[in-house]
Amino acid sequence: TASTTYQTGADVTVRAQFINNGQLPDTQDTTFRAIEDNWPVFGFAHNLGSVTRATSPVVFSVGHVRDPAIEYVVPGGTQNRSLYFWSEFSTVSALISSFLGDYSAALSRAISLDSKVDSDASAISADYAAVVALSIRQALGATEITISRNSDGTWNTSDILMFLK
């Protein structure tokens, strides 16, 4: 939205820009470099205006897409595997729009899952519940669901493999 701004660049530059101006200039630093070289960062800023009561959530999403996602070793060579979402979305923009559009429903599902995990694991102990909740997040965050292509280039939706990072 117009009230959201961004900037990529050296950490001290981006932070100073926000501190001094309360917004970012929507610019990109395209000088790609090692992480320790002027510490490149990506900053978001969203102007909430004058806040006098609770506001609607501001939803940000950060991700990355690479294709192929996995180079899988198969008998006789390798197979490039893509992330499963390509079988459902033709563009990254369509994926992002769907993801952000589902925020409220996804939040409701997440709260329901968290509640169930907490309830079940707390029956053993509160410490156990915390470990289980963290373990579920680690496990889900470490997986990639992939798909291959058929010989005609279409997605082979019957060849789905999941990998741990």
mmCIF file with all atom_site columns, C-alpha atoms in Angstrom:
data_model
loop_
_atom_site.group_PDB
_atom_site.id
_atom_site.type_symbol
_atom_site.label_atom_id
_atom_site.label_alt_id
_atom_site.label_comp_id
_atom_site.label_asym_id
_atom_site.label_entity_id
_atom_site.label_seq_id
_atom_site.pdbx_PDB_ins_code
_atom_site.Cartn_x
_atom_site.Cartn_y
_atom_site.Cartn_z
_atom_site.occupancy
_atom_site.B_iso_or_equiv
_atom_site.pdbx_formal_charge
_atom_site.auth_seq_id
_atom_site.auth_comp_id
_atom_site.auth_asym_id
_atom_site.auth_atom_id
_atom_site.pdbx_PDB_model_num
ATOM 1   C CA . THR A 1 1   ? 0.000  0.000   0.000   1.00 0.00 ? 1   THR A CA 1
ATOM 2   C CA . ALA A 1 2   ? 1.031  3.634   -0.234  1.00 0.00 ? 2   ALA A CA 1
ATOM 3   C CA . SER A 1 3   ? 1.668  3.713   3.499   1.00 0.00 ? 3   SER A CA 1
ATOM 4   C CA . THR A 1 4   ? 4.239  0.911   3.255   1.00 0.00 ? 4   THR A CA 1
ATOM 5   C CA . THR A 1 5   ? 7.795  1.705   2.176   1.00 0.00 ? 5   THR A CA 1
ATOM 6   C CA . TYR A 1 6   ? 10.954 -0.368  1.832   1.00 0.00 ? 6   TYR A CA 1
ATOM 7   C CA . GLN A 1 7   ? 14.679 -0.079  1.298   1.00 0.00 ? 7   GLN A CA 1
ATOM 8   C CA . THR A 1 8   ? 17.589 -2.451  0.829   1.00 0.00 ? 8   THR A CA 1
ATOM 9   C CA . GLY A 1 9   ? 21.124 -1.435  1.673   1.00 0.00 ? 9   GLY A CA 1
ATOM 10  C CA . ALA A 1 10  ? 23.734 -1.255  4.385   1.00 0.00 ? 10  ALA A CA 1
ATOM 11  C CA . ASP A 1 11  ? 22.248 -1.733  7.851   1.00 0.00 ? 11  ASP A CA 1
ATOM 12  C CA . VAL A 1 12  ? 23.371 1.659   9.163   1.00 0.00 ? 12  VAL A CA 1
ATOM 13  C CA . THR A 1 13  ? 22.029 3.438   6.059   1.00 0.00 ? 13  THR A CA 1
ATOM 14  C CA . VAL A 1 14  ? 18.586 1.817   6.149   1.00 0.00 ? 14  VAL A CA 1
ATOM 15  C CA . ARG A 1 15  ? 18.171 2.276   9.908   1.00 0.00 ? 15  ARG A CA 1
ATOM 16  C CA . ALA A 1 16  ? 19.309 5.904   9.766   1.00 0.00 ? 16  ALA A CA 1
ATOM 17  C CA . GLN A 1 17  ? 16.872 6.592   6.922   1.00 0.00 ? 17  GLN A CA 1
ATOM 18  C CA . PHE A 1 18  ? 13.967 5.332   9.028   1.00 0.00 ? 18  PHE A CA 1
ATOM 19  C CA . ILE A 1 19  ? 15.090 7.020   12.249  1.00 0.00 ? 19  ILE A CA 1
ATOM 20  C CA . ASN A 1 20  ? 15.567 10.385  10.512  1.00 0.00 ? 20  ASN A CA 1
ATOM 21  C CA . ASN A 1 21  ? 12.524 10.293  8.200   1.00 0.00 ? 21  ASN A CA 1
ATOM 22  C CA . GLY A 1 22  ? 10.033 7.787   9.618   1.00 0.00 ? 22  GLY A CA 1
ATOM 23  C CA . GLN A 1 23  ? 9.796  6.103   6.231   1.00 0.00 ? 23  GLN A CA 1
ATOM 24  C CA . LEU A 1 24  ? 11.980 4.436   3.624   1.00 0.00 ? 24  LEU A CA 1
ATOM 25  C CA . PRO A 1 25  ? 12.589 5.635   0.035   1.00 0.00 ? 25  PRO A CA 1
ATOM 26  C CA . ASP A 1 26  ? 11.527 2.450   -1.879  1.00 0.00 ? 26  ASP A CA 1
ATOM 27  C CA . THR A 1 27  ? 15.051 1.914   -3.214  1.00 0.00 ? 27  THR A CA 1
ATOM 28  C CA . GLN A 1 28  ? 17.171 -1.160  -3.827  1.00 0.00 ? 28  GLN A CA 1
ATOM 29  C CA . ASP A 1 29  ? 20.880 -1.546  -3.271  1.00 0.00 ? 29  ASP A CA 1
ATOM 30  C CA . THR A 1 30  ? 21.955 -3.796  -6.152  1.00 0.00 ? 30  THR A CA 1
ATOM 31  C CA . THR A 1 31  ? 25.572 -4.027  -5.025  1.00 0.00 ? 31  THR A CA 1
ATOM 32  C CA . PHE A 1 32  ? 25.481 -7.696  -4.052  1.00 0.00 ? 32  PHE A CA 1
ATOM 33  C CA . ARG A 1 33  ? 28.121 -8.622  -1.509  1.00 0.00 ? 33  ARG A CA 1
ATOM 34  C CA . ALA A 1 34  ? 29.055 -10.862 1.385   1.00 0.00 ? 34  ALA A CA 1
ATOM 35  C CA . ILE A 1 35  ? 26.978 -10.486 4.534   1.00 0.00 ? 35  ILE A CA 1
ATOM 36  C CA . GLU A 1 36  ? 29.867 -8.945  6.499   1.00 0.00 ? 36  GLU A CA 1
ATOM 37  C CA . ASP A 1 37  ? 30.466 -6.295  3.814   1.00 0.00 ? 37  ASP A CA 1
ATOM 38  C CA . ASN A 1 38  ? 28.336 -3.312  4.872   1.00 0.00 ? 38  ASN A CA 1
ATOM 39  C CA . TRP A 1 39  ? 25.745 -5.708  6.311   1.00 0.00 ? 39  TRP A CA 1
ATOM 40  C CA . PRO A 1 40  ? 22.988 -5.711  3.651   1.00 0.00 ? 40  PRO A CA 1
ATOM 41  C CA . VAL A 1 41  ? 19.454 -5.594  5.084   1.00 0.00 ? 41  VAL A CA 1
ATOM 42  C CA . PHE A 1 42  ? 15.881 -5.327  3.821   1.00 0.00 ? 42  PHE A CA 1
ATOM 43  C CA . GLY A 1 43  ? 13.695 -2.868  5.720   1.00 0.00 ? 43  GLY A CA 1
ATOM 44  C CA . PHE A 1 44  ? 9.910  -2.424  5.732   1.00 0.00 ? 44  PHE A CA 1
ATOM 45  C CA . ALA A 1 45  ? 8.096  0.528   7.246   1.00 0.00 ? 45  ALA A CA 1
ATOM 46  C CA . HIS A 1 46  ? 4.349  0.958   7.544   1.00 0.00 ? 46  HIS A CA 1
ATOM 47  C CA . ASN A 1 47  ? 2.820  4.250   8.625   1.00 0.00 ? 47  ASN A CA 1
ATOM 48  C CA . LEU A 1 48  ? -0.016 3.521   11.052  1.00 0.00 ? 48  LEU A CA 1
ATOM 49  C CA . GLY A 1 49  ? -0.841 7.206   11.389  1.00 0.00 ? 49  GLY A CA 1
ATOM 50  C CA . SER A 1 50  ? -1.983 8.473   14.762  1.00 0.00 ? 50  SER A CA 1
ATOM 51  C CA . VAL A 1 51  ? -2.714 5.380   16.817  1.00 0.00 ? 51  VAL A CA 1
ATOM 52  C CA . THR A 1 52  ? -5.420 5.956   19.426  1.00 0.00 ? 52  THR A CA 1
ATOM 53  C CA . ARG A 1 53  ? -6.831 2.415   19.624  1.00 0.00 ? 53  ARG A CA 1
ATOM 54  C CA . ALA A 1 54  ? -6.070 -1.076  18.365  1.00 0.00 ? 54  ALA A CA 1
ATOM 55  C CA . THR A 1 55  ? -5.620 -1.159  14.603  1.00 0.00 ? 55  THR A CA 1
ATOM 56  C CA . SER A 1 56  ? -6.133 -3.859  12.027  1.00 0.00 ? 56  SER A CA 1
ATOM 57  C CA . PRO A 1 57  ? -3.085 -6.092  11.632  1.00 0.00 ? 57  PRO A CA 1
ATOM 58  C CA . VAL A 1 58  ? -0.441 -5.119  9.130   1.00 0.00 ? 58  VAL A CA 1
ATOM 59  C CA . VAL A 1 59  ? 0.669  -8.309  7.419   1.00 0.00 ? 59  VAL A CA 1
ATOM 60  C CA . PHE A 1 60  ? 4.153  -8.710  5.965   1.00 0.00 ? 60  PHE A CA 1
ATOM 61  C CA . SER A 1 61  ? 5.412  -11.797 4.246   1.00 0.00 ? 61  SER A CA 1
ATOM 62  C CA . VAL A 1 62  ? 9.030  -12.611 3.490   1.00 0.00 ? 62  VAL A CA 1
ATOM 63  C CA . GLY A 1 63  ? 10.036 -15.598 1.426   1.00 0.00 ? 63  GLY A CA 1
ATOM 64  C CA . HIS A 1 64  ? 12.198 -16.766 -1.388  1.00 0.00 ? 64  HIS A CA 1
ATOM 65  C CA . VAL A 1 65  ? 11.612 -18.806 -4.510  1.00 0.00 ? 65  VAL A CA 1
ATOM 66  C CA . ARG A 1 66  ? 14.178 -20.821 -6.353  1.00 0.00 ? 66  ARG A CA 1
ATOM 67  C CA . ASP A 1 67  ? 13.691 -23.197 -9.226  1.00 0.00 ? 67  ASP A CA 1
ATOM 68  C CA . PRO A 1 68  ? 14.708 -25.908 -9.236  1.00 0.00 ? 68  PRO A CA 1
ATOM 69  C CA . ALA A 1 69  ? 14.386 -26.311 -5.479  1.00 0.00 ? 69  ALA A CA 1
ATOM 70  C CA . ILE A 1 70  ? 16.211 -29.645 -5.368  1.00 0.00 ? 70  ILE A CA 1
ATOM 71  C CA . GLU A 1 71  ? 18.562 -31.500 -7.665  1.00 0.00 ? 71  GLU A CA 1
ATOM 72  C CA . TYR A 1 72  ? 17.625 -35.069 -6.771  1.00 0.00 ? 72  TYR A CA 1
ATOM 73  C CA . VAL A 1 73  ? 19.985 -37.942 -7.509  1.00 0.00 ? 73  VAL A CA 1
ATOM 74  C CA . VAL A 1 74  ? 18.206 -40.726 -9.397  1.00 0.00 ? 74  VAL A CA 1
ATOM 75  C CA . PRO A 1 75  ? 19.563 -43.832 -11.120 1.00 0.00 ? 75  PRO A CA 1
ATOM 76  C CA . GLY A 1 76  ? 21.491 -42.651 -14.161 1.00 0.00 ? 76  GLY A CA 1
ATOM 77  C CA . GLY A 1 77  ? 21.756 -38.973 -13.211 1.00 0.00 ? 77  GLY A CA 1
ATOM 78  C CA . THR A 1 78  ? 19.832 -36.199 -11.522 1.00 0.00 ? 78  THR A CA 1
ATOM 79  C CA . GLN A 1 79  ? 16.290 -34.856 -11.588 1.00 0.00 ? 79  GLN A CA 1
ATOM 80  C CA . ASN A 1 80  ? 15.407 -31.198 -11.097 1.00 0.00 ? 80  ASN A CA 1
ATOM 81  C CA . ARG A 1 81  ? 12.496 -30.877 -8.693  1.00 0.00 ? 81  ARG A CA 1
ATOM 82  C CA . SER A 1 82  ? 10.404 -27.755 -8.193  1.00 0.00 ? 82  SER A CA 1
ATOM 83  C CA . LEU A 1 83  ? 8.384  -26.592 -5.221  1.00 0.00 ? 83  LEU A CA 1
ATOM 84  C CA . TYR A 1 84  ? 4.874  -28.030 -5.184  1.00 0.00 ? 84  TYR A CA 1
ATOM 85  C CA . PHE A 1 85  ? 3.154  -24.634 -5.353  1.00 0.00 ? 85  PHE A CA 1
ATOM 86  C CA . TRP A 1 86  ? 3.995  -24.456 -9.072  1.00 0.00 ? 86  TRP A CA 1
ATOM 87  C CA . SER A 1 87  ? 1.318  -27.125 -9.681  1.00 0.00 ? 87  SER A CA 1
ATOM 88  C CA . GLU A 1 88  ? -1.282 -24.724 -8.262  1.00 0.00 ? 88  GLU A CA 1
ATOM 89  C CA . PHE A 1 89  ? 0.004  -21.270 -9.283  1.00 0.00 ? 89  PHE A CA 1
ATOM 90  C CA . SER A 1 90  ? 1.448  -20.122 -12.597 1.00 0.00 ? 90  SER A CA 1
ATOM 91  C CA . THR A 1 91  ? 3.262  -17.077 -11.192 1.00 0.00 ? 91  THR A CA 1
ATOM 92  C CA . VAL A 1 92  ? 4.928  -16.049 -7.959  1.00 0.00 ? 92  VAL A CA 1
ATOM 93  C CA . SER A 1 93  ? 2.591  -13.016 -7.863  1.00 0.00 ? 93  SER A CA 1
ATOM 94  C CA . ALA A 1 94  ? -0.453 -15.311 -7.890  1.00 0.00 ? 94  ALA A CA 1
ATOM 95  C CA . LEU A 1 95  ? 1.051  -17.349 -5.050  1.00 0.00 ? 95  LEU A CA 1
ATOM 96  C CA . ILE A 1 96  ? 1.754  -14.238 -2.967  1.00 0.00 ? 96  ILE A CA 1
ATOM 97  C CA . SER A 1 97  ? -1.756 -12.852 -3.569  1.00 0.00 ? 97  SER A CA 1
ATOM 98  C CA . SER A 1 98  ? -3.312 -16.139 -2.487  1.00 0.00 ? 98  SER A CA 1
ATOM 99  C CA . PHE A 1 99  ? -1.049 -16.394 0.549   1.00 0.00 ? 99  PHE A CA 1
ATOM 100 C CA . LEU A 1 100 ? -1.797 -12.870 1.765   1.00 0.00 ? 100 LEU A CA 1
ATOM 101 C CA . GLY A 1 101 ? -5.497 -13.166 0.910   1.00 0.00 ? 101 GLY A CA 1
ATOM 102 C CA . ASP A 1 102 ? -5.739 -16.258 3.117   1.00 0.00 ? 102 ASP A CA 1
ATOM 103 C CA . TYR A 1 103 ? -4.215 -14.523 6.148   1.00 0.00 ? 103 TYR A CA 1
ATOM 104 C CA . SER A 1 104 ? -7.339 -14.461 8.335   1.00 0.00 ? 104 SER A CA 1
ATOM 105 C CA . ALA A 1 105 ? -8.254 -18.080 7.636   1.00 0.00 ? 105 ALA A CA 1
ATOM 106 C CA . ALA A 1 106 ? -4.631 -19.216 8.042   1.00 0.00 ? 106 ALA A CA 1
ATOM 107 C CA . LEU A 1 107 ? -4.392 -17.376 11.352  1.00 0.00 ? 107 LEU A CA 1
ATOM 108 C CA . SER A 1 108 ? -7.547 -19.115 12.555  1.00 0.00 ? 108 SER A CA 1
ATOM 109 C CA . ARG A 1 109 ? -6.162 -22.533 11.532  1.00 0.00 ? 109 ARG A CA 1
ATOM 110 C CA . ALA A 1 110 ? -2.833 -21.776 13.231  1.00 0.00 ? 110 ALA A CA 1
ATOM 111 C CA . ILE A 1 111 ? -4.522 -20.713 16.469  1.00 0.00 ? 111 ILE A CA 1
ATOM 112 C CA . SER A 1 112 ? -6.613 -23.892 16.396  1.00 0.00 ? 112 SER A CA 1
ATOM 113 C CA . LEU A 1 113 ? -3.538 -26.086 15.850  1.00 0.00 ? 113 LEU A CA 1
ATOM 114 C CA . ASP A 1 114 ? -1.577 -24.273 18.567  1.00 0.00 ? 114 ASP A CA 1
ATOM 115 C CA . SER A 1 115 ? -4.468 -24.712 20.983  1.00 0.00 ? 115 SER A CA 1
ATOM 116 C CA . LYS A 1 116 ? -4.756 -28.436 20.250  1.00 0.00 ? 116 LYS A CA 1
ATOM 117 C CA . VAL A 1 117 ? -1.000 -28.995 20.566  1.00 0.00 ? 117 VAL A CA 1
ATOM 118 C CA . ASP A 1 118 ? -0.871 -27.031 23.819  1.00 0.00 ? 118 ASP A CA 1
ATOM 119 C CA . SER A 1 119 ? -3.871 -28.846 25.257  1.00 0.00 ? 119 SER A CA 1
ATOM 120 C CA . ASP A 1 120 ? -2.595 -32.321 24.359  1.00 0.00 ? 120 ASP A CA 1
ATOM 121 C CA . ALA A 1 121 ? 1.052  -31.762 25.277  1.00 0.00 ? 121 ALA A CA 1
ATOM 122 C CA . SER A 1 122 ? 0.208  -29.899 28.504  1.00 0.00 ? 122 SER A CA 1
ATOM 123 C CA . ALA A 1 123 ? -1.438 -33.088 29.722  1.00 0.00 ? 123 ALA A CA 1
ATOM 124 C CA . ILE A 1 124 ? 2.135  -34.315 30.143  1.00 0.00 ? 124 ILE A CA 1
ATOM 125 C CA . SER A 1 125 ? 3.709  -31.033 31.324  1.00 0.00 ? 125 SER A CA 1
ATOM 126 C CA . ALA A 1 126 ? 3.915  -27.328 30.481  1.00 0.00 ? 126 ALA A CA 1
ATOM 127 C CA . ASP A 1 127 ? 7.607  -27.713 29.619  1.00 0.00 ? 127 ASP A CA 1
ATOM 128 C CA . TYR A 1 128 ? 6.771  -30.570 27.274  1.00 0.00 ? 128 TYR A CA 1
ATOM 129 C CA . ALA A 1 129 ? 4.099  -28.444 25.561  1.00 0.00 ? 129 ALA A CA 1
ATOM 130 C CA . ALA A 1 130 ? 6.659  -25.718 24.816  1.00 0.00 ? 130 ALA A CA 1
ATOM 131 C CA . VAL A 1 131 ? 9.102  -28.259 23.363  1.00 0.00 ? 131 VAL A CA 1
ATOM 132 C CA . VAL A 1 132 ? 6.410  -29.876 21.210  1.00 0.00 ? 132 VAL A CA 1
ATOM 133 C CA . ALA A 1 133 ? 5.243  -26.499 19.864  1.00 0.00 ? 133 ALA A CA 1
ATOM 134 C CA . LEU A 1 134 ? 8.802  -25.540 18.954  1.00 0.00 ? 134 LEU A CA 1
ATOM 135 C CA . SER A 1 135 ? 9.481  -28.959 17.423  1.00 0.00 ? 135 SER A CA 1
ATOM 136 C CA . ILE A 1 136 ? 6.436  -28.742 15.164  1.00 0.00 ? 136 ILE A CA 1
ATOM 137 C CA . ARG A 1 137 ? 7.531  -25.335 13.877  1.00 0.00 ? 137 ARG A CA 1
ATOM 138 C CA . GLN A 1 138 ? 11.070 -26.584 13.282  1.00 0.00 ? 138 GLN A CA 1
ATOM 139 C CA . ALA A 1 139 ? 9.849  -29.673 11.436  1.00 0.00 ? 139 ALA A CA 1
ATOM 140 C CA . LEU A 1 140 ? 7.400  -27.816 9.206   1.00 0.00 ? 140 LEU A CA 1
ATOM 141 C CA . GLY A 1 141 ? 9.867  -25.020 8.492   1.00 0.00 ? 141 GLY A CA 1
ATOM 142 C CA . ALA A 1 142 ? 12.552 -27.516 7.502   1.00 0.00 ? 142 ALA A CA 1
ATOM 143 C CA . THR A 1 143 ? 10.547 -29.311 4.829   1.00 0.00 ? 143 THR A CA 1
ATOM 144 C CA . GLU A 1 144 ? 10.164 -28.716 1.141   1.00 0.00 ? 144 GLU A CA 1
ATOM 145 C CA . ILE A 1 145 ? 7.403  -30.433 -0.807  1.00 0.00 ? 145 ILE A CA 1
ATOM 146 C CA . THR A 1 146 ? 8.535  -30.942 -4.386  1.00 0.00 ? 146 THR A CA 1
ATOM 147 C CA . ILE A 1 147 ? 7.171  -32.056 -7.705  1.00 0.00 ? 147 ILE A CA 1
ATOM 148 C CA . SER A 1 148 ? 8.753  -33.176 -10.973 1.00 0.00 ? 148 SER A CA 1
ATOM 149 C CA . ARG A 1 149 ? 7.817  -32.530 -14.577 1.00 0.00 ? 149 ARG A CA 1
ATOM 150 C CA . ASN A 1 150 ? 6.445  -35.012 -17.071 1.00 0.00 ? 150 ASN A CA 1
ATOM 151 C CA . SER A 1 151 ? 8.283  -35.514 -20.350 1.00 0.00 ? 151 SER A CA 1
ATOM 152 C CA . ASP A 1 152 ? 5.894  -32.992 -21.987 1.00 0.00 ? 152 ASP A CA 1
ATOM 153 C CA . GLY A 1 153 ? 6.830  -30.322 -19.418 1.00 0.00 ? 153 GLY A CA 1
ATOM 154 C CA . THR A 1 154 ? 3.596  -30.446 -17.394 1.00 0.00 ? 154 THR A CA 1
ATOM 155 C CA . TRP A 1 155 ? 3.711  -30.966 -13.634 1.00 0.00 ? 155 TRP A CA 1
ATOM 156 C CA . ASN A 1 156 ? 3.672  -34.582 -12.521 1.00 0.00 ? 156 ASN A CA 1
ATOM 157 C CA . THR A 1 157 ? 1.258  -34.327 -9.585  1.00 0.00 ? 157 THR A CA 1
ATOM 158 C CA . SER A 1 158 ? 1.609  -38.030 -8.849  1.00 0.00 ? 158 SER A CA 1
ATOM 159 C CA . ASP A 1 159 ? 5.354  -37.617 -8.150  1.00 0.00 ? 159 ASP A CA 1
ATOM 160 C CA . ILE A 1 160 ? 5.446  -35.631 -4.928  1.00 0.00 ? 160 ILE A CA 1
ATOM 161 C CA . LEU A 1 161 ? 8.478  -35.906 -2.641  1.00 0.00 ? 161 LEU A CA 1
ATOM 162 C CA . MET A 1 162 ? 9.195  -34.094 0.602   1.00 0.00 ? 162 MET A CA 1
ATOM 163 C CA . PHE A 1 163 ? 12.740 -33.240 1.685   1.00 0.00 ? 163 PHE A CA 1
ATOM 164 C CA . LEU A 1 164 ? 14.250 -31.950 4.902   1.00 0.00 ? 164 LEU A CA 1
ATOM 165 C CA . LYS A 1 165 ? 16.622 -29.008 4.554   1.00 0.00 ? 165 LYS A CA 1
#
